[in-house]
Amino acid sequence: MPDPPLIALNIMLATVVIFTIRLGIETFTRTLEIFFIPVLILLFIFLVSIIPQANIQHIQPVFENGAKPVIRGTLFNLPGCIWLNWI
């Protein structure tokens, strides 16, 4: 599938910005509240449907030593990420 032209993405973003400016940020956030769950459900369906086509060899350099170092690094940095919100 070819990539969408950059101008189409720019037009969609500009439309969202214009509606937000015209109708206000409250309208924008209420719209996001409505569409958040359906978008998450569609994303989950997309990810589940693409799993059979996934090739594990494409992520091999990240998991070269297995998943344990990646998980250990994530859990080690998690407290730091939480404290960064307070700074």
mmCIF file of C-alpha atoms in Angstrom:
data_model
loop_
_atom_site.group_PDB
_atom_site.id
_atom_site.type_symbol
_atom_site.label_atom_id
_atom_site.label_comp_id
_atom_site.label_asym_id
_atom_site.label_seq_id
_atom_site.Cartn_x
_atom_site.Cartn_y
_atom_site.Cartn_z
ATOM 1 C CA MET A 1 0.000 0.000 0.000
ATOM 2 C CA PRO A 2 1.526 3.355 -0.957
ATOM 3 C CA ASP A 3 2.057 6.092 1.600
ATOM 4 C CA PRO A 4 -0.552 8.857 1.669
ATOM 5 C CA PRO A 5 0.614 12.153 0.228
ATOM 6 C CA LEU A 6 1.951 14.583 2.786
ATOM 7 C CA ILE A 7 -0.525 17.260 1.707
ATOM 8 C CA ALA A 8 -3.460 15.021 2.716
ATOM 9 C CA LEU A 9 -2.064 14.610 6.237
ATOM 10 C CA ASN A 10 -1.433 18.352 6.473
ATOM 11 C CA ILE A 11 -5.000 19.130 5.383
ATOM 12 C CA MET A 12 -6.452 16.766 8.001
ATOM 13 C CA LEU A 13 -4.307 18.289 10.753
ATOM 14 C CA ALA A 14 -5.172 21.825 9.629
ATOM 15 C CA THR A 15 -8.880 20.911 9.700
ATOM 16 C CA VAL A 16 -8.583 19.714 13.298
ATOM 17 C CA VAL A 17 -6.728 22.883 14.284
ATOM 18 C CA ILE A 18 -9.318 25.121 12.585
ATOM 19 C CA PHE A 19 -12.212 23.345 14.315
ATOM 20 C CA THR A 20 -10.415 23.586 17.646
ATOM 21 C CA ILE A 21 -9.813 27.312 17.221
ATOM 22 C CA ARG A 22 -13.355 27.943 16.024
ATOM 23 C CA LEU A 23 -15.263 25.797 18.533
ATOM 24 C CA GLY A 24 -12.873 25.853 21.473
ATOM 25 C CA ILE A 25 -10.601 23.421 23.248
ATOM 26 C CA GLU A 26 -13.469 22.048 25.359
ATOM 27 C CA THR A 27 -15.268 20.803 22.248
ATOM 28 C CA PHE A 28 -12.055 19.233 21.025
ATOM 29 C CA THR A 29 -11.460 17.379 24.290
ATOM 30 C CA ARG A 30 -15.067 16.161 24.476
ATOM 31 C CA THR A 31 -14.718 14.809 20.951
ATOM 32 C CA LEU A 32 -11.530 13.027 21.985
ATOM 33 C CA GLU A 33 -13.359 11.498 24.954
ATOM 34 C CA ILE A 34 -15.989 10.086 22.623
ATOM 35 C CA PHE A 35 -13.548 8.669 20.073
ATOM 36 C CA PHE A 36 -10.855 7.377 22.441
ATOM 37 C CA ILE A 37 -12.362 3.945 23.191
ATOM 38 C CA PRO A 38 -13.451 3.180 19.584
ATOM 39 C CA VAL A 39 -9.987 4.088 18.303
ATOM 40 C CA LEU A 40 -8.376 1.832 20.921
ATOM 41 C CA ILE A 41 -10.678 -1.025 19.932
ATOM 42 C CA LEU A 42 -9.857 -0.563 16.242
ATOM 43 C CA LEU A 43 -6.139 -0.434 17.042
ATOM 44 C CA PHE A 44 -6.405 -3.653 19.049
ATOM 45 C CA ILE A 45 -8.305 -5.378 16.217
ATOM 46 C CA PHE A 46 -5.676 -4.196 13.737
ATOM 47 C CA LEU A 47 -2.793 -5.430 15.875
ATOM 48 C CA VAL A 48 -4.423 -8.812 16.478
ATOM 49 C CA SER A 49 -5.193 -9.252 12.783
ATOM 50 C CA ILE A 50 -1.632 -8.446 11.719
ATOM 51 C CA ILE A 51 0.047 -10.882 14.159
ATOM 52 C CA PRO A 52 -0.024 -13.853 11.729
ATOM 53 C CA GLN A 53 1.885 -11.784 9.159
ATOM 54 C CA ALA A 54 4.519 -10.587 11.633
ATOM 55 C CA ASN A 55 8.037 -11.893 11.206
ATOM 56 C CA ILE A 56 9.866 -12.293 14.517
ATOM 57 C CA GLN A 57 13.223 -11.955 12.762
ATOM 58 C CA HIS A 58 12.557 -8.241 12.192
ATOM 59 C CA ILE A 59 12.787 -7.504 15.933
ATOM 60 C CA GLN A 60 15.662 -9.906 16.536
ATOM 61 C CA PRO A 61 18.399 -7.287 17.162
ATOM 62 C CA VAL A 62 16.334 -5.808 20.008
ATOM 63 C CA PHE A 63 15.783 -9.208 21.602
ATOM 64 C CA GLU A 64 19.241 -10.513 20.778
ATOM 65 C CA ASN A 65 19.735 -11.729 24.360
ATOM 66 C CA GLY A 66 16.064 -12.475 24.950
ATOM 67 C CA ALA A 67 13.266 -10.429 26.462
ATOM 68 C CA LYS A 68 14.685 -10.461 30.002
ATOM 69 C CA PRO A 69 17.219 -7.564 29.503
ATOM 70 C CA VAL A 70 14.557 -5.425 27.831
ATOM 71 C CA ILE A 71 12.062 -6.007 30.654
ATOM 72 C CA ARG A 72 14.749 -5.455 33.295
ATOM 73 C CA GLY A 73 15.756 -2.157 31.676
ATOM 74 C CA THR A 74 12.156 -1.023 31.459
ATOM 75 C CA LEU A 75 11.382 -1.817 35.078
ATOM 76 C CA PHE A 76 14.651 -0.216 36.227
ATOM 77 C CA ASN A 77 13.777 3.070 34.482
ATOM 78 C CA LEU A 78 10.089 3.090 35.420
ATOM 79 C CA PRO A 79 10.556 4.777 38.838
ATOM 80 C CA GLY A 80 12.628 7.489 37.181
ATOM 81 C CA CYS A 81 9.877 8.167 34.662
ATOM 82 C CA ILE A 82 7.319 8.521 37.431
ATOM 83 C CA TRP A 83 9.513 10.989 39.326
ATOM 84 C CA LEU A 84 10.098 13.058 36.169
ATOM 85 C CA ASN A 85 6.409 13.986 36.204
ATOM 86 C CA TRP A 86 6.925 15.707 39.542
ATOM 87 C CA ILE A 87 9.871 17.792 38.393
#
